[in-house]
């Protein structure tokens, strides 16, 4: 028996939000690519399905399995940095927060990031994790090569020059094509970003949306339901000097208000929903402008300690304002009480097969509810609006779409499913979620 099997365990697995639970037959923690390939072969011989799992920050059951759950805890670390090609090759189980800190020590940075960094590299890229950007796209779009172990234990190196058709799909592969073991990401010399956060009315943000996106490298905003108020954030490169938030003021804004007080407000709102509109009006009016300058990951990302469930759709960017106005009108005429702000971001078109921005400039509209709050009525109403605008659901966020719908909004959907048929004909990596979104 190898060390791999000494690290075999069984236990119930839950995602971060607690809305998905799985009871695998066993969990394994391979320490190398060879050990992983052996785990796949054993599972296949036993008739068990296999799913790799990251840190559980997806809200869908994309990683759930009743077979073998693969934990990436030992597949971590940086394999190498190529300063000529300006790339970093990293083990797939490495948390983004560890990668960001390691790159910063080397004087390097990713070009764009999402707003949290708790996920593993493979978990984030496989589900299409993104931030906001006029010119720079998702984390997956920054992949220059990857290593994939397929159902029969074959190790594929994939890049634009090698296994190009797999590379086009596996950068956002939702765990359907194999197990990613390493990713090569583009990096650049570390730079400074100046963040300008400013309250703004909903009417002004939506009227000026195109210019705000065009004039800023990274623009996003949050609308507070039951109010006409938003908070905007503009991130642009800066010559410096660095001027991070003060320790006290930063703690007040990012921990006390964004996490501590917000947690209390959400708990009160869940217990007494009638208080939510008043809390939202008070919270949105309490916002004040601030500007600070720091290295990228300290500007792009924020701690998220208040747990929630989330739905997010990508719509064509030119339809974003119409969809937002419909969402606001829906909330205003309904009895719904929404405690979480609605988040809006953008991304340029990319060339990945199942990217939510594949082939079109996109705007992302994300809705959240505090964990434990009934979400079906709100999310169903939002989904009805988004699908009317040919919306594409985020692969890691709650949605009810199936393969028939997704084939309509993804022109290259058939290309992905054909590749899946070739790489995993027996559906070793299948589960109920993939059956719904990709078909049998």
PDB file of C-alpha atoms in Angstrom, residues 30-248:
ATOM      1  CA  UNK A  30      -2.473  12.132  -3.850  1.00  0.00           C
ATOM      2  CA  UNK A  31       0.920  13.803  -3.556  1.00  0.00           C
ATOM      3  CA  UNK A  32       2.024  13.536  -7.183  1.00  0.00           C
ATOM      4  CA  UNK A  33       0.720  13.248 -10.712  1.00  0.00           C
ATOM      5  CA  UNK A  34       1.638   9.564 -10.797  1.00  0.00           C
ATOM      6  CA  UNK A  35      -0.271   8.894  -7.586  1.00  0.00           C
ATOM      7  CA  UNK A  36      -3.277  10.727  -8.966  1.00  0.00           C
ATOM      8  CA  UNK A  37      -3.225   8.698 -12.174  1.00  0.00           C
ATOM      9  CA  UNK A  38      -3.133   5.533 -10.066  1.00  0.00           C
ATOM     10  CA  UNK A  39      -6.131   6.733  -8.034  1.00  0.00           C
ATOM     11  CA  UNK A  40      -8.092   7.286 -11.260  1.00  0.00           C
ATOM     12  CA  UNK A  41      -7.263   3.831 -12.590  1.00  0.00           C
ATOM     13  CA  UNK A  42      -8.294   2.159  -9.321  1.00  0.00           C
ATOM     14  CA  UNK A  43     -11.566   4.094  -9.176  1.00  0.00           C
ATOM     15  CA  UNK A  44     -12.370   3.189 -12.773  1.00  0.00           C
ATOM     16  CA  UNK A  45     -11.680  -0.496 -12.097  1.00  0.00           C
ATOM     17  CA  UNK A  46     -14.015  -0.352  -9.076  1.00  0.00           C
ATOM     18  CA  UNK A  47     -16.785   1.391 -11.011  1.00  0.00           C
ATOM     19  CA  UNK A  48     -16.554   4.534  -8.865  1.00  0.00           C
ATOM     20  CA  UNK A  49     -16.839   8.049 -10.198  1.00  0.00           C
ATOM     21  CA  UNK A  50     -14.214  10.651  -9.334  1.00  0.00           C
ATOM     22  CA  UNK A  51     -14.401  14.382  -8.575  1.00  0.00           C
ATOM     23  CA  UNK A  52     -11.596  16.725  -7.567  1.00  0.00           C
ATOM     24  CA  UNK A  53     -12.574  19.326  -4.998  1.00  0.00           C
ATOM     25  CA  UNK A  54     -10.956  22.636  -4.110  1.00  0.00           C
ATOM     26  CA  UNK A  55     -11.928  24.810  -1.166  1.00  0.00           C
ATOM     27  CA  UNK A  56     -15.658  24.515  -1.849  1.00  0.00           C
ATOM     28  CA  UNK A  57     -16.311  28.096  -2.921  1.00  0.00           C
ATOM     29  CA  UNK A  58     -18.658  26.993  -5.700  1.00  0.00           C
ATOM     30  CA  UNK A  59     -22.356  27.190  -4.900  1.00  0.00           C
ATOM     31  CA  UNK A  60     -23.247  24.404  -7.329  1.00  0.00           C
ATOM     32  CA  UNK A  61     -22.693  20.663  -6.929  1.00  0.00           C
ATOM     33  CA  UNK A  62     -19.987  20.603  -9.593  1.00  0.00           C
ATOM     34  CA  UNK A  63     -17.562  18.863  -7.172  1.00  0.00           C
ATOM     35  CA  UNK A  64     -20.059  16.584  -5.413  1.00  0.00           C
ATOM     36  CA  UNK A  65     -19.680  12.823  -5.758  1.00  0.00           C
ATOM     37  CA  UNK A  66     -20.714   9.553  -4.168  1.00  0.00           C
ATOM     38  CA  UNK A  67     -17.496   7.987  -5.447  1.00  0.00           C
ATOM     39  CA  UNK A  68     -13.914   9.121  -4.902  1.00  0.00           C
ATOM     40  CA  UNK A  69     -13.349  12.703  -3.792  1.00  0.00           C
ATOM     41  CA  UNK A  70      -9.853  13.943  -4.616  1.00  0.00           C
ATOM     42  CA  UNK A  71      -8.462  16.533  -2.245  1.00  0.00           C
ATOM     43  CA  UNK A  72      -5.634  18.692  -3.670  1.00  0.00           C
ATOM     44  CA  UNK A  73      -3.952  19.509  -0.350  1.00  0.00           C
ATOM     45  CA  UNK A  74      -0.627  17.933  -1.346  1.00  0.00           C
ATOM     46  CA  UNK A  75      -0.621  19.161  -4.952  1.00  0.00           C
ATOM     47  CA  UNK A  76       0.496  22.660  -4.042  1.00  0.00           C
ATOM     48  CA  UNK A  77       3.361  25.031  -4.613  1.00  0.00           C
ATOM     49  CA  UNK A  78       5.119  26.791  -7.451  1.00  0.00           C
ATOM     50  CA  UNK A  79       6.895  24.504  -9.899  1.00  0.00           C
ATOM     51  CA  UNK A  80       8.791  27.315 -11.567  1.00  0.00           C
ATOM     52  CA  UNK A  81       8.889  30.914 -12.736  1.00  0.00           C
ATOM     53  CA  UNK A  82       9.998  31.742 -16.282  1.00  0.00           C
ATOM     54  CA  UNK A  83      11.042  35.388 -16.352  1.00  0.00           C
ATOM     55  CA  UNK A  84      11.718  35.259 -20.082  1.00  0.00           C
ATOM     56  CA  UNK A  85       8.233  34.026 -20.972  1.00  0.00           C
ATOM     57  CA  UNK A  86       6.802  35.858 -17.931  1.00  0.00           C
ATOM     58  CA  UNK A  87       4.869  32.853 -16.655  1.00  0.00           C
ATOM     59  CA  UNK A  88       4.511  30.950 -13.419  1.00  0.00           C
ATOM     60  CA  UNK A  89       3.713  27.236 -13.299  1.00  0.00           C
ATOM     61  CA  UNK A  90       1.826  26.285 -10.170  1.00  0.00           C
ATOM     62  CA  UNK A  91       0.386  23.079  -8.745  1.00  0.00           C
ATOM     63  CA  UNK A  92      -3.374  22.971  -9.165  1.00  0.00           C
ATOM     64  CA  UNK A  93      -4.218  22.748  -5.463  1.00  0.00           C
ATOM     65  CA  UNK A  94      -2.395  25.940  -4.532  1.00  0.00           C
ATOM     66  CA  UNK A  95      -4.727  28.507  -2.942  1.00  0.00           C
ATOM     67  CA  UNK A  96      -4.834  31.786  -4.828  1.00  0.00           C
ATOM     68  CA  UNK A  97      -3.993  33.711  -1.669  1.00  0.00           C
ATOM     69  CA  UNK A  98      -0.746  31.751  -1.339  1.00  0.00           C
ATOM     70  CA  UNK A  99       0.063  32.237  -5.020  1.00  0.00           C
ATOM     71  CA  UNK A 100      -0.592  35.984  -4.862  1.00  0.00           C
ATOM     72  CA  UNK A 101       1.660  36.420  -1.833  1.00  0.00           C
ATOM     73  CA  UNK A 102       4.433  34.298  -3.391  1.00  0.00           C
ATOM     74  CA  UNK A 103       4.300  36.240  -6.648  1.00  0.00           C
ATOM     75  CA  UNK A 104       4.453  39.546  -4.788  1.00  0.00           C
ATOM     76  CA  UNK A 105       7.634  38.417  -3.015  1.00  0.00           C
ATOM     77  CA  UNK A 106       9.095  37.752  -6.472  1.00  0.00           C
ATOM     78  CA  UNK A 107       8.058  41.186  -7.716  1.00  0.00           C
ATOM     79  CA  UNK A 108       5.350  39.682  -9.951  1.00  0.00           C
ATOM     80  CA  UNK A 109       1.569  39.760 -10.240  1.00  0.00           C
ATOM     81  CA  UNK A 110      -1.380  38.404 -12.167  1.00  0.00           C
ATOM     82  CA  UNK A 111      -2.962  41.030 -14.418  1.00  0.00           C
ATOM     83  CA  UNK A 112      -6.495  40.616 -13.070  1.00  0.00           C
ATOM     84  CA  UNK A 113      -8.149  38.730 -10.222  1.00  0.00           C
ATOM     85  CA  UNK A 114     -11.508  37.942  -8.723  1.00  0.00           C
ATOM     86  CA  UNK A 115     -12.665  39.608  -5.524  1.00  0.00           C
ATOM     87  CA  UNK A 116     -11.779  36.710  -3.218  1.00  0.00           C
ATOM     88  CA  UNK A 117      -8.677  34.528  -3.146  1.00  0.00           C
ATOM     89  CA  UNK A 118      -9.616  31.549  -0.990  1.00  0.00           C
ATOM     90  CA  UNK A 119     -10.074  29.199  -3.967  1.00  0.00           C
ATOM     91  CA  UNK A 120      -7.481  26.818  -5.346  1.00  0.00           C
ATOM     92  CA  UNK A 121      -5.988  27.672  -8.713  1.00  0.00           C
ATOM     93  CA  UNK A 122      -7.719  24.758 -10.456  1.00  0.00           C
ATOM     94  CA  UNK A 123     -11.026  25.330  -8.684  1.00  0.00           C
ATOM     95  CA  UNK A 124     -11.073  28.999  -9.620  1.00  0.00           C
ATOM     96  CA  UNK A 125     -10.106  28.500 -13.248  1.00  0.00           C
ATOM     97  CA  UNK A 126     -12.282  25.440 -13.862  1.00  0.00           C
ATOM     98  CA  UNK A 127     -15.429  27.381 -12.973  1.00  0.00           C
ATOM     99  CA  UNK A 128     -14.480  30.643 -14.698  1.00  0.00           C
ATOM    100  CA  UNK A 129     -13.708  32.839 -11.677  1.00  0.00           C
ATOM    101  CA  UNK A 130     -13.348  36.439 -12.782  1.00  0.00           C
ATOM    102  CA  UNK A 131     -12.994  39.975 -11.567  1.00  0.00           C
ATOM    103  CA  UNK A 132     -13.849  43.019 -13.602  1.00  0.00           C
ATOM    104  CA  UNK A 133     -11.877  44.498 -16.482  1.00  0.00           C
ATOM    105  CA  UNK A 134     -12.184  46.647 -19.559  1.00  0.00           C
ATOM    106  CA  UNK A 135      -9.309  44.870 -21.317  1.00  0.00           C
ATOM    107  CA  UNK A 136      -8.226  42.056 -18.968  1.00  0.00           C
ATOM    108  CA  UNK A 137     -10.384  38.971 -18.592  1.00  0.00           C
ATOM    109  CA  UNK A 138     -10.865  36.123 -16.107  1.00  0.00           C
ATOM    110  CA  UNK A 139      -8.180  34.150 -14.302  1.00  0.00           C
ATOM    111  CA  UNK A 140      -8.711  31.329 -16.819  1.00  0.00           C
ATOM    112  CA  UNK A 141      -7.936  33.692 -19.709  1.00  0.00           C
ATOM    113  CA  UNK A 142      -4.481  34.217 -18.199  1.00  0.00           C
ATOM    114  CA  UNK A 143      -3.622  30.500 -18.516  1.00  0.00           C
ATOM    115  CA  UNK A 144      -0.832  29.802 -20.995  1.00  0.00           C
ATOM    116  CA  UNK A 145      -0.615  26.014 -20.499  1.00  0.00           C
ATOM    117  CA  UNK A 146      -2.015  23.314 -18.246  1.00  0.00           C
ATOM    118  CA  UNK A 147      -1.463  19.702 -17.280  1.00  0.00           C
ATOM    119  CA  UNK A 148      -4.493  17.403 -17.328  1.00  0.00           C
ATOM    120  CA  UNK A 149      -4.825  13.781 -16.204  1.00  0.00           C
ATOM    121  CA  UNK A 150      -7.581  12.075 -18.190  1.00  0.00           C
ATOM    122  CA  UNK A 151      -9.851   9.186 -17.251  1.00  0.00           C
ATOM    123  CA  UNK A 152      -7.420   6.466 -18.352  1.00  0.00           C
ATOM    124  CA  UNK A 153      -4.524   8.025 -16.412  1.00  0.00           C
ATOM    125  CA  UNK A 154      -2.928   9.711 -19.424  1.00  0.00           C
ATOM    126  CA  UNK A 155      -1.141  12.984 -18.637  1.00  0.00           C
ATOM    127  CA  UNK A 156      -1.821  15.624 -21.285  1.00  0.00           C
ATOM    128  CA  UNK A 157       0.187  18.820 -21.642  1.00  0.00           C
ATOM    129  CA  UNK A 158      -2.098  21.404 -23.182  1.00  0.00           C
ATOM    130  CA  UNK A 159      -1.301  24.786 -24.708  1.00  0.00           C
ATOM    131  CA  UNK A 160      -2.031  26.669 -27.945  1.00  0.00           C
ATOM    132  CA  UNK A 161       0.732  24.562 -29.528  1.00  0.00           C
ATOM    133  CA  UNK A 162       0.072  21.186 -27.873  1.00  0.00           C
ATOM    134  CA  UNK A 163      -3.379  19.559 -27.632  1.00  0.00           C
ATOM    135  CA  UNK A 164      -4.839  22.908 -28.604  1.00  0.00           C
ATOM    136  CA  UNK A 165      -8.443  21.714 -28.763  1.00  0.00           C
ATOM    137  CA  UNK A 166      -8.197  20.436 -25.182  1.00  0.00           C
ATOM    138  CA  UNK A 167      -6.539  23.672 -24.089  1.00  0.00           C
ATOM    139  CA  UNK A 168      -9.404  25.720 -25.528  1.00  0.00           C
ATOM    140  CA  UNK A 169     -11.899  23.778 -23.421  1.00  0.00           C
ATOM    141  CA  UNK A 170     -10.027  22.716 -20.292  1.00  0.00           C
ATOM    142  CA  UNK A 171      -9.193  26.219 -19.093  1.00  0.00           C
ATOM    143  CA  UNK A 172     -12.848  26.279 -17.996  1.00  0.00           C
ATOM    144  CA  UNK A 173     -13.603  22.570 -17.913  1.00  0.00           C
ATOM    145  CA  UNK A 174     -15.976  22.392 -14.897  1.00  0.00           C
ATOM    146  CA  UNK A 175     -14.310  19.125 -13.916  1.00  0.00           C
ATOM    147  CA  UNK A 176     -15.727  17.269 -16.913  1.00  0.00           C
ATOM    148  CA  UNK A 177     -12.585  16.537 -18.919  1.00  0.00           C
ATOM    149  CA  UNK A 178     -10.109  15.293 -16.332  1.00  0.00           C
ATOM    150  CA  UNK A 179      -8.167  16.414 -13.278  1.00  0.00           C
ATOM    151  CA  UNK A 180      -5.972  19.477 -13.714  1.00  0.00           C
ATOM    152  CA  UNK A 181      -2.671  19.023 -11.877  1.00  0.00           C
ATOM    153  CA  UNK A 182      -0.729  22.143 -12.891  1.00  0.00           C
ATOM    154  CA  UNK A 183      -1.426  25.483 -14.513  1.00  0.00           C
ATOM    155  CA  UNK A 184       0.931  27.928 -16.216  1.00  0.00           C
ATOM    156  CA  UNK A 185      -0.274  31.501 -15.822  1.00  0.00           C
ATOM    157  CA  UNK A 186       0.899  34.710 -17.435  1.00  0.00           C
ATOM    158  CA  UNK A 187       2.428  37.174 -14.988  1.00  0.00           C
ATOM    159  CA  UNK A 188       3.859  40.659 -15.205  1.00  0.00           C
ATOM    160  CA  UNK A 189       6.089  42.872 -13.078  1.00  0.00           C
ATOM    161  CA  UNK A 190       4.202  43.941  -9.994  1.00  0.00           C
ATOM    162  CA  UNK A 191       2.413  47.270 -10.313  1.00  0.00           C
ATOM    163  CA  UNK A 192       0.277  49.616  -8.260  1.00  0.00           C
ATOM    164  CA  UNK A 193      -3.444  50.169  -8.509  1.00  0.00           C
ATOM    165  CA  UNK A 194      -5.303  53.190  -7.240  1.00  0.00           C
ATOM    166  CA  UNK A 195      -8.784  52.310  -6.028  1.00  0.00           C
ATOM    167  CA  UNK A 196     -11.394  55.025  -5.941  1.00  0.00           C
ATOM    168  CA  UNK A 197     -14.555  54.050  -4.097  1.00  0.00           C
ATOM    169  CA  UNK A 198     -17.462  56.452  -4.327  1.00  0.00           C
ATOM    170  CA  UNK A 199     -21.202  56.402  -3.618  1.00  0.00           C
ATOM    171  CA  UNK A 200     -23.350  57.118  -6.685  1.00  0.00           C
ATOM    172  CA  UNK A 201     -27.049  56.933  -7.464  1.00  0.00           C
ATOM    173  CA  UNK A 202     -28.447  53.995  -9.422  1.00  0.00           C
ATOM    174  CA  UNK A 203     -29.758  56.344 -12.097  1.00  0.00           C
ATOM    175  CA  UNK A 204     -26.365  57.966 -12.602  1.00  0.00           C
ATOM    176  CA  UNK A 205     -24.464  54.671 -12.682  1.00  0.00           C
ATOM    177  CA  UNK A 206     -26.792  53.153 -15.249  1.00  0.00           C
ATOM    178  CA  UNK A 207     -26.878  56.329 -17.365  1.00  0.00           C
ATOM    179  CA  UNK A 208     -23.069  56.593 -17.360  1.00  0.00           C
ATOM    180  CA  UNK A 209     -22.354  52.859 -17.366  1.00  0.00           C
ATOM    181  CA  UNK A 210     -20.697  52.732 -20.798  1.00  0.00           C
ATOM    182  CA  UNK A 211     -18.416  55.682 -20.090  1.00  0.00           C
ATOM    183  CA  UNK A 212     -17.510  54.398 -16.620  1.00  0.00           C
ATOM    184  CA  UNK A 213     -16.497  51.041 -18.118  1.00  0.00           C
ATOM    185  CA  UNK A 214     -14.624  52.637 -21.018  1.00  0.00           C
ATOM    186  CA  UNK A 215     -12.729  55.191 -18.952  1.00  0.00           C
ATOM    187  CA  UNK A 216     -11.484  52.797 -16.280  1.00  0.00           C
ATOM    188  CA  UNK A 217      -9.327  49.693 -16.435  1.00  0.00           C
ATOM    189  CA  UNK A 218     -11.499  48.015 -13.804  1.00  0.00           C
ATOM    190  CA  UNK A 219     -14.951  49.277 -12.905  1.00  0.00           C
ATOM    191  CA  UNK A 220     -17.585  47.643 -10.710  1.00  0.00           C
ATOM    192  CA  UNK A 221     -20.480  48.705  -8.576  1.00  0.00           C
ATOM    193  CA  UNK A 222     -22.924  47.457  -5.974  1.00  0.00           C
ATOM    194  CA  UNK A 223     -26.573  48.435  -5.926  1.00  0.00           C
ATOM    195  CA  UNK A 224     -28.438  48.250  -2.616  1.00  0.00           C
ATOM    196  CA  UNK A 225     -31.937  46.847  -3.211  1.00  0.00           C
ATOM    197  CA  UNK A 226     -34.816  48.900  -1.763  1.00  0.00           C
ATOM    198  CA  UNK A 227     -32.758  52.061  -2.395  1.00  0.00           C
ATOM    199  CA  UNK A 228     -31.598  54.170  -5.300  1.00  0.00           C
ATOM    200  CA  UNK A 229     -28.019  54.039  -4.017  1.00  0.00           C
ATOM    201  CA  UNK A 230     -24.866  52.328  -5.242  1.00  0.00           C
ATOM    202  CA  UNK A 231     -21.235  52.118  -4.288  1.00  0.00           C
ATOM    203  CA  UNK A 232     -18.765  52.262  -7.178  1.00  0.00           C
ATOM    204  CA  UNK A 233     -15.145  51.151  -7.390  1.00  0.00           C
ATOM    205  CA  UNK A 234     -12.675  52.230 -10.055  1.00  0.00           C
ATOM    206  CA  UNK A 235      -9.243  50.566 -10.137  1.00  0.00           C
ATOM    207  CA  UNK A 236      -6.574  52.027 -12.398  1.00  0.00           C
ATOM    208  CA  UNK A 237      -2.833  51.609 -12.652  1.00  0.00           C
ATOM    209  CA  UNK A 238      -0.801  54.162 -10.792  1.00  0.00           C
ATOM    210  CA  UNK A 239       2.759  55.453 -10.823  1.00  0.00           C
ATOM    211  CA  UNK A 240       2.556  55.574  -7.045  1.00  0.00           C
ATOM    212  CA  UNK A 241       3.582  56.036  -4.393  1.00  0.00           C
ATOM    213  CA  UNK A 242       1.768  53.287  -2.518  1.00  0.00           C
ATOM    214  CA  UNK A 243      -0.801  54.651  -0.095  1.00  0.00           C
ATOM    215  CA  UNK A 244      -2.709  51.717   1.398  1.00  0.00           C
ATOM    216  CA  UNK A 245      -5.628  52.278   3.746  1.00  0.00           C
ATOM    217  CA  UNK A 246      -4.544  53.076   7.280  1.00  0.00           C
ATOM    218  CA  UNK A 247      -4.614  50.136   9.669  1.00  0.00           C
ATOM    219  CA  UNK A 248      -7.453  51.576  11.698  1.00  0.00           C
TER     220      UNK A 248
END
